[in-house]
PDB file with one MODEL, atoms N, CA, C and O in Angstrom:
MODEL        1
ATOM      1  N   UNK A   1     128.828 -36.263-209.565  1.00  0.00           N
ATOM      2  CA  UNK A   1     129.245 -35.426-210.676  1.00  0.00           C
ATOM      3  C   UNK A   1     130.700 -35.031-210.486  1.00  0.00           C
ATOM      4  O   UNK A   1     131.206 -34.841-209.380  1.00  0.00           O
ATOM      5  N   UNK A   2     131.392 -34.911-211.749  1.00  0.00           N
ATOM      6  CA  UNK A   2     132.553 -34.701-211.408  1.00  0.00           C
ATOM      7  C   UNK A   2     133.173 -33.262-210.938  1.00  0.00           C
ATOM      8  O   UNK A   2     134.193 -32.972-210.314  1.00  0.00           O
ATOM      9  N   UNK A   3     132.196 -32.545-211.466  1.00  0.00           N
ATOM     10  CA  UNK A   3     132.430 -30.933-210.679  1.00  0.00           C
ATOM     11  C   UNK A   3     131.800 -31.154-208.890  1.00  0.00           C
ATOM     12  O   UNK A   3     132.546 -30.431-208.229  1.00  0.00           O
ATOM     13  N   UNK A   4     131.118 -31.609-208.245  1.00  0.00           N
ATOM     14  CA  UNK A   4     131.389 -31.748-206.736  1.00  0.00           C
ATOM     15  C   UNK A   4     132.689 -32.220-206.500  1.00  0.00           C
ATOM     16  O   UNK A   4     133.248 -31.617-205.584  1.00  0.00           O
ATOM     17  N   UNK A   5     133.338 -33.094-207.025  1.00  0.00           N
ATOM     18  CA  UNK A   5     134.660 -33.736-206.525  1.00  0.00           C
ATOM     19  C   UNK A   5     135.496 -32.889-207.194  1.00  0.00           C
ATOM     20  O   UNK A   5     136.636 -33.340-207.296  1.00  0.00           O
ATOM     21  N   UNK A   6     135.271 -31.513-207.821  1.00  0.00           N
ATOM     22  CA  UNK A   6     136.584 -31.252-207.747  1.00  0.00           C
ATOM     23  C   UNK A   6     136.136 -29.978-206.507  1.00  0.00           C
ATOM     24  O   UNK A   6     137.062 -29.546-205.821  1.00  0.00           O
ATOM     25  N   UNK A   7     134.830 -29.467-206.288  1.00  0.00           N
ATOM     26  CA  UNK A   7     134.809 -29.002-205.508  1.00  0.00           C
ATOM     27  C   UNK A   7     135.756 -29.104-203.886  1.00  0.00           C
ATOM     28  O   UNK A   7     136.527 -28.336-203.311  1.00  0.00           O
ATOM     29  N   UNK A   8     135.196 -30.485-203.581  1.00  0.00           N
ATOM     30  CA  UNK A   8     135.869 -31.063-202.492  1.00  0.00           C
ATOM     31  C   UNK A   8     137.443 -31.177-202.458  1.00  0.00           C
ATOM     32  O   UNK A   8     138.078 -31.051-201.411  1.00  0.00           O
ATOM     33  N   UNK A   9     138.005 -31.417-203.650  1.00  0.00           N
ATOM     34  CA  UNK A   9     139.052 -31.694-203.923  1.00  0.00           C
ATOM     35  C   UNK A   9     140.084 -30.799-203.819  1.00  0.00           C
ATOM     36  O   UNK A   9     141.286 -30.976-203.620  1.00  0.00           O
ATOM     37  N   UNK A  10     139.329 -29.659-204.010  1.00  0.00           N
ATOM     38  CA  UNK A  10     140.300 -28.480-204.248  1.00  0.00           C
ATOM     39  C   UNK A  10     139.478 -27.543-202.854  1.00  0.00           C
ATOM     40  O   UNK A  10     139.637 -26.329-202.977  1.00  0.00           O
ATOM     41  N   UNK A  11     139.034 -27.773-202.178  1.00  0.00           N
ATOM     42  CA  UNK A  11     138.838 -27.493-200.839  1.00  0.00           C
ATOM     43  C   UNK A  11     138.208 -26.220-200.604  1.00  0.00           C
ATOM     44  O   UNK A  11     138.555 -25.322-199.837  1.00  0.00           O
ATOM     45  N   UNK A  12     136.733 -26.322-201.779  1.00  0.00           N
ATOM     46  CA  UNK A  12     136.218 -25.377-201.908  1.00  0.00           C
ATOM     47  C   UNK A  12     134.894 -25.326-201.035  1.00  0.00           C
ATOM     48  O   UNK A  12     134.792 -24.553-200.082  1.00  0.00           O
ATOM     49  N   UNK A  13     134.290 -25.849-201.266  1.00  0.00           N
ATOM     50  CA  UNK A  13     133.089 -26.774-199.968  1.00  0.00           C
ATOM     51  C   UNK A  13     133.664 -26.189-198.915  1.00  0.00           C
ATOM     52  O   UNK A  13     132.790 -25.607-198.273  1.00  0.00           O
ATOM     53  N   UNK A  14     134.977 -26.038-198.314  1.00  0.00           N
ATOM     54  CA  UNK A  14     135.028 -25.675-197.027  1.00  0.00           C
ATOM     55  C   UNK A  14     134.457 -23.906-196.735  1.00  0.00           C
ATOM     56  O   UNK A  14     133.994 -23.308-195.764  1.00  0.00           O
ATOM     57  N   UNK A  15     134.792 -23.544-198.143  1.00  0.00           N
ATOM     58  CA  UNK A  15     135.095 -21.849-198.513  1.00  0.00           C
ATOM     59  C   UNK A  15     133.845 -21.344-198.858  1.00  0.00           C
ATOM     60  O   UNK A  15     133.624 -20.187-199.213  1.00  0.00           O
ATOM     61  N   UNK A  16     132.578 -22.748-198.679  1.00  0.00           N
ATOM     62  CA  UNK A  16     131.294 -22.421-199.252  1.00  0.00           C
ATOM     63  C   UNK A  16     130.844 -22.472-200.349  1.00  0.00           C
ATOM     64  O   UNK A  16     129.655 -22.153-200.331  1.00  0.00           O
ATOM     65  N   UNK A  17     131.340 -22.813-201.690  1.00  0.00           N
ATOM     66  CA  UNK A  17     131.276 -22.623-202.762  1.00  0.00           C
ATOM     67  C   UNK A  17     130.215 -24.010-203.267  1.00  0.00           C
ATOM     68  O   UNK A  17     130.824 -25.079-203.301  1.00  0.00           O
ATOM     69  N   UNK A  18     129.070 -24.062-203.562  1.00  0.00           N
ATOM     70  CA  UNK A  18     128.495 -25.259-203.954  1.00  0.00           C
ATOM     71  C   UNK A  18     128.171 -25.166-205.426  1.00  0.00           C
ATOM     72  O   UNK A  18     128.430 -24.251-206.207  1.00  0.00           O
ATOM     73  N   UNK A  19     127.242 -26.873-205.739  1.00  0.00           N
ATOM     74  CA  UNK A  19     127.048 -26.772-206.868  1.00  0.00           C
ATOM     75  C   UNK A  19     125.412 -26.637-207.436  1.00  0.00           C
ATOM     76  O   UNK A  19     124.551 -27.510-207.326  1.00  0.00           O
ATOM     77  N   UNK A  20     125.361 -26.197-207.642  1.00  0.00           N
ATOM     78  CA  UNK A  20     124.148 -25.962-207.884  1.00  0.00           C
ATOM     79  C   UNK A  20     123.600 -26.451-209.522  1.00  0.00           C
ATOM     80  O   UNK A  20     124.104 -26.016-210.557  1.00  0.00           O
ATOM     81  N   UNK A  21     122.546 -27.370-209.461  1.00  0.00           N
ATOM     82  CA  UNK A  21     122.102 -27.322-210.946  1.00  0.00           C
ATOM     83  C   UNK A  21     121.135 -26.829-211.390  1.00  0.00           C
ATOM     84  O   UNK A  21     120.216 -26.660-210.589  1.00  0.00           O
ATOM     85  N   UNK A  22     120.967 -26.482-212.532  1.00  0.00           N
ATOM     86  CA  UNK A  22     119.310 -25.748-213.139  1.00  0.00           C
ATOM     87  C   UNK A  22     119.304 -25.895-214.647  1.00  0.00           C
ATOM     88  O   UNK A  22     120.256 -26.117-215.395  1.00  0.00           O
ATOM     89  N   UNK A  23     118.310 -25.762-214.865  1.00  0.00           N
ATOM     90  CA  UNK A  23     118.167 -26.186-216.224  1.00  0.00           C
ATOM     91  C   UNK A  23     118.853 -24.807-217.522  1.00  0.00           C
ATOM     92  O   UNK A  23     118.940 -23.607-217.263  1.00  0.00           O
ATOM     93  N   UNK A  24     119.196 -25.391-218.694  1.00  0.00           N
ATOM     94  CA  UNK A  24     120.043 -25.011-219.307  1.00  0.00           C
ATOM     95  C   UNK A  24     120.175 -23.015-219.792  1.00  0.00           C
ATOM     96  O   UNK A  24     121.115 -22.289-220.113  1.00  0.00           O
ATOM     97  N   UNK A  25     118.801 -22.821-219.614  1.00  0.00           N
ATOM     98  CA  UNK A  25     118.089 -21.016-220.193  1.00  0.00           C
ATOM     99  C   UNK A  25     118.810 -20.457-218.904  1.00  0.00           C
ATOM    100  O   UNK A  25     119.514 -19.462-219.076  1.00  0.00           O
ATOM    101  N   UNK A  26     118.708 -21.018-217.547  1.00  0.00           N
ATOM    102  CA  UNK A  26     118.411 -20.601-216.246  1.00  0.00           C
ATOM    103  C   UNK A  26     120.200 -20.413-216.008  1.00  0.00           C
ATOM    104  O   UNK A  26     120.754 -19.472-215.440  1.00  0.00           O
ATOM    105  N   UNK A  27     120.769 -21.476-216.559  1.00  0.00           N
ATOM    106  CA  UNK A  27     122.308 -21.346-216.182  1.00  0.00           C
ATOM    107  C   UNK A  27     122.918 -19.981-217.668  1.00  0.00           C
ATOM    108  O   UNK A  27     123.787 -19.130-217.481  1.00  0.00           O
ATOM    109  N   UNK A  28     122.430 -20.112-218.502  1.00  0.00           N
ATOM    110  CA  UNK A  28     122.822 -19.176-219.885  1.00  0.00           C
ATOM    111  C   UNK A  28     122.328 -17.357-219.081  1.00  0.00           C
ATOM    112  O   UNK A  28     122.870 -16.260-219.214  1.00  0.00           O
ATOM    113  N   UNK A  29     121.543 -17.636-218.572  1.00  0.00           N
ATOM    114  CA  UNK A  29     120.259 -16.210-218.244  1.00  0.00           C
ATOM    115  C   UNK A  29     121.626 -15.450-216.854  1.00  0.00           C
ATOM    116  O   UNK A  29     122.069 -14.302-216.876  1.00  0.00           O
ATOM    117  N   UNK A  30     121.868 -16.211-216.138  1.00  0.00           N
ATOM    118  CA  UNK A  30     122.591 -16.111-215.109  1.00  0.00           C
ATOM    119  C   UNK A  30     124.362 -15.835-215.529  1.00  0.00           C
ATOM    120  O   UNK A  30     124.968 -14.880-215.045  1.00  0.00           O
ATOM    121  N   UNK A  31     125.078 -16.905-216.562  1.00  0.00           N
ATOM    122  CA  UNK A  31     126.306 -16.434-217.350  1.00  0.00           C
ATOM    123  C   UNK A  31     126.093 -15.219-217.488  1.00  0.00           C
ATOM    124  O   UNK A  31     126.444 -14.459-216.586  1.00  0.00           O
ATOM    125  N   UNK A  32     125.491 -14.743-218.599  1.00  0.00           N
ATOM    126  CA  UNK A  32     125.154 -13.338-219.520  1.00  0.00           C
ATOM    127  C   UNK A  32     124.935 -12.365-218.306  1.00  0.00           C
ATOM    128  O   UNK A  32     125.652 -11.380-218.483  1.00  0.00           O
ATOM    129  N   UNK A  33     124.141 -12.256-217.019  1.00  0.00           N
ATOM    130  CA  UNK A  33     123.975 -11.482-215.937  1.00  0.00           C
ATOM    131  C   UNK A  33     125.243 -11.280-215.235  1.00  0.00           C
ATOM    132  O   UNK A  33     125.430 -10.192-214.689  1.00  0.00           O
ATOM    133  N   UNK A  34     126.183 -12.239-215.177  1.00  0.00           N
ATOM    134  CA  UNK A  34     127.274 -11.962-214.056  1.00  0.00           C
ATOM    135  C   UNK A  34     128.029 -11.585-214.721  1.00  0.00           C
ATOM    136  O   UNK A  34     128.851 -10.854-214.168  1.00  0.00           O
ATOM    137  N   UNK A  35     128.242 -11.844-216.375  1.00  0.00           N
ATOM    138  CA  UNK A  35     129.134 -11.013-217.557  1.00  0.00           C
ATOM    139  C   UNK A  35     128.700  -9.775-217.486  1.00  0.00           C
ATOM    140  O   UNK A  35     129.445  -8.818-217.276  1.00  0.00           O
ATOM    141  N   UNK A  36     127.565  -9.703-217.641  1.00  0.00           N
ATOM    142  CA  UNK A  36     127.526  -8.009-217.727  1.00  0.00           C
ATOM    143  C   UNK A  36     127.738  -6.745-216.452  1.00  0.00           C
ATOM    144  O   UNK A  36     127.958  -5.536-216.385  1.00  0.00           O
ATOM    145  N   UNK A  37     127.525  -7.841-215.601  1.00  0.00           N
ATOM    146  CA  UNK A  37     127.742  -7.048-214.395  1.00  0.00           C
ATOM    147  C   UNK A  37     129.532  -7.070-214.091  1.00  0.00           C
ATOM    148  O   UNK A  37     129.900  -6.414-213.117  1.00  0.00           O
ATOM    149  N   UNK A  38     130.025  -7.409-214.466  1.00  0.00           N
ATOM    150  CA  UNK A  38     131.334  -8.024-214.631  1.00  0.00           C
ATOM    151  C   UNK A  38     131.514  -8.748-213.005  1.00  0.00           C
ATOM    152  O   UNK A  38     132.178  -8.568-211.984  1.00  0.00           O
ATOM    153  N   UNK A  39     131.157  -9.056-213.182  1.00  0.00           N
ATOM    154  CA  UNK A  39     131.038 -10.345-211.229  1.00  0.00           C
ATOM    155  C   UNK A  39     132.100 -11.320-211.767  1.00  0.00           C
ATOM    156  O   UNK A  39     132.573 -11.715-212.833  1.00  0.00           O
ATOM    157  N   UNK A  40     132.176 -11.436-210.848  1.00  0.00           N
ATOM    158  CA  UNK A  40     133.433 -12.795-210.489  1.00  0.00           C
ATOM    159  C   UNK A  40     132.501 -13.804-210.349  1.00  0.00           C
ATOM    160  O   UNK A  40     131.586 -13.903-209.532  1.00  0.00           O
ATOM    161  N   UNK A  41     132.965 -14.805-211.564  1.00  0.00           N
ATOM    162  CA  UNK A  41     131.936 -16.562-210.602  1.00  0.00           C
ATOM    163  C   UNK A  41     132.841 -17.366-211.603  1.00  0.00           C
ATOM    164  O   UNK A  41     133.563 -17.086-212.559  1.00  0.00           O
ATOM    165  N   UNK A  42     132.412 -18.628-210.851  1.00  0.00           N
ATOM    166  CA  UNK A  42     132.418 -19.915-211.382  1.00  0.00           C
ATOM    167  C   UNK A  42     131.419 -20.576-212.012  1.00  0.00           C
ATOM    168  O   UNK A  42     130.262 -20.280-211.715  1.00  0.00           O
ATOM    169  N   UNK A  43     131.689 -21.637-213.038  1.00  0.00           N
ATOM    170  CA  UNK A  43     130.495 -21.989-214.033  1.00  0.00           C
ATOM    171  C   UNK A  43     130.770 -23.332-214.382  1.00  0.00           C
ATOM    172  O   UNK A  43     131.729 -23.316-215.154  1.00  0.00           O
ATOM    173  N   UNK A  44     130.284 -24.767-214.126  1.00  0.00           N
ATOM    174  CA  UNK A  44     130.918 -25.747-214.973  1.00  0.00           C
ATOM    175  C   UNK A  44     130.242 -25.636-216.019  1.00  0.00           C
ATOM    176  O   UNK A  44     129.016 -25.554-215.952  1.00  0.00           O
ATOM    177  N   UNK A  45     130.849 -25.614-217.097  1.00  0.00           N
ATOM    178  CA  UNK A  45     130.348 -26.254-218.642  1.00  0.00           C
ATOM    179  C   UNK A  45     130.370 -27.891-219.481  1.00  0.00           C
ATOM    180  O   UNK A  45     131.124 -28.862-219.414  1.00  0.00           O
ATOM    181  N   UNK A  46     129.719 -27.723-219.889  1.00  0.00           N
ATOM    182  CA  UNK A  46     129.754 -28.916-220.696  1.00  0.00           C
ATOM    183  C   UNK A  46     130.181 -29.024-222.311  1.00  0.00           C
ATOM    184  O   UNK A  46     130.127 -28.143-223.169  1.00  0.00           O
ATOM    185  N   UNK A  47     130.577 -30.263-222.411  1.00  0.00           N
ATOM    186  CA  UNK A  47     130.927 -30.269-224.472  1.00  0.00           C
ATOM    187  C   UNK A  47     129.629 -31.189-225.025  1.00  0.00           C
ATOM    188  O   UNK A  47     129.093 -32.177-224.522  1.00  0.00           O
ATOM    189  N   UNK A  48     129.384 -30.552-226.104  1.00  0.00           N
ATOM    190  CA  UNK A  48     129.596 -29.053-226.577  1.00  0.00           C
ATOM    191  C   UNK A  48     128.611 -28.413-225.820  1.00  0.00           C
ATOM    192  O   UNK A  48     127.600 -28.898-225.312  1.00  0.00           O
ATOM    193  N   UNK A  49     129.010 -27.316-225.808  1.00  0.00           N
ATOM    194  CA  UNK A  49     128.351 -26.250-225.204  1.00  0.00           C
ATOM    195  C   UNK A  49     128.948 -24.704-225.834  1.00  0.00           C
ATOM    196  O   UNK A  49     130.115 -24.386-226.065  1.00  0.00           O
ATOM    197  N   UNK A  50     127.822 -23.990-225.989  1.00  0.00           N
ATOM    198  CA  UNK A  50     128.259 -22.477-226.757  1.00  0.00           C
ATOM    199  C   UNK A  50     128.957 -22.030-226.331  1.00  0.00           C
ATOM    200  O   UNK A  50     130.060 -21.867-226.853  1.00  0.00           O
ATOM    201  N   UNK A  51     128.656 -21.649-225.253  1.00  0.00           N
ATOM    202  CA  UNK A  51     129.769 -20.592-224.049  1.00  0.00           C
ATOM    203  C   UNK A  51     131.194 -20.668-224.376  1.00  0.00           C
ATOM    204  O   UNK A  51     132.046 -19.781-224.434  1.00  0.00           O
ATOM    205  N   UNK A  52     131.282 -22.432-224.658  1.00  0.00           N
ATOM    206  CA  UNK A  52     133.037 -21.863-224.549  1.00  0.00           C
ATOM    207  C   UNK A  52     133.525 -21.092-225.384  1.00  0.00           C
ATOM    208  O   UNK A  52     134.701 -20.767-225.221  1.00  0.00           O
ATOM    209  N   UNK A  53     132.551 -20.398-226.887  1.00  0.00           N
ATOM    210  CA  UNK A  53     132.769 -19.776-227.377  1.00  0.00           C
ATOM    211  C   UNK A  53     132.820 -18.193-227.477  1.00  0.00           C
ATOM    212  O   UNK A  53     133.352 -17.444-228.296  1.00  0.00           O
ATOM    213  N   UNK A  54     132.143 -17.991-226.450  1.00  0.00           N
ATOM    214  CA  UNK A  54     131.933 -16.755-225.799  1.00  0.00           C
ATOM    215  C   UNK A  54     133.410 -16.102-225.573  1.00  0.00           C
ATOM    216  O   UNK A  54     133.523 -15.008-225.019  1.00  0.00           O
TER     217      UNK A  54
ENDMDL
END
């Protein structure tokens, strides 16, 4: 996938940062949780996809 290689790429893997996949409710359920909590994360998205409208 091309989000592991940029993981690696940008020398995040070293810093711990993985990728994790899950199905689509499970990644939306988790966005909306770390928004509201105002948390710091990372997220790959896809096109189309809603979020980027968020």
């Amino acid at each position: 996938m091309r989000s592991e290689k940029l993981i690696e790429a940008y020398g995040l893997a070293a810093l711990g940062w993985r990728q994790e996949i899950g199905d689509p409710r499970a990644i939306i359920d988790t966005v909306d949780r770390r928004m509201a909590d105002e948390d710091w994360f990372v997220t790959a998205l896809w096109q189309p996809q809603y979020l980027h409208d968020v």
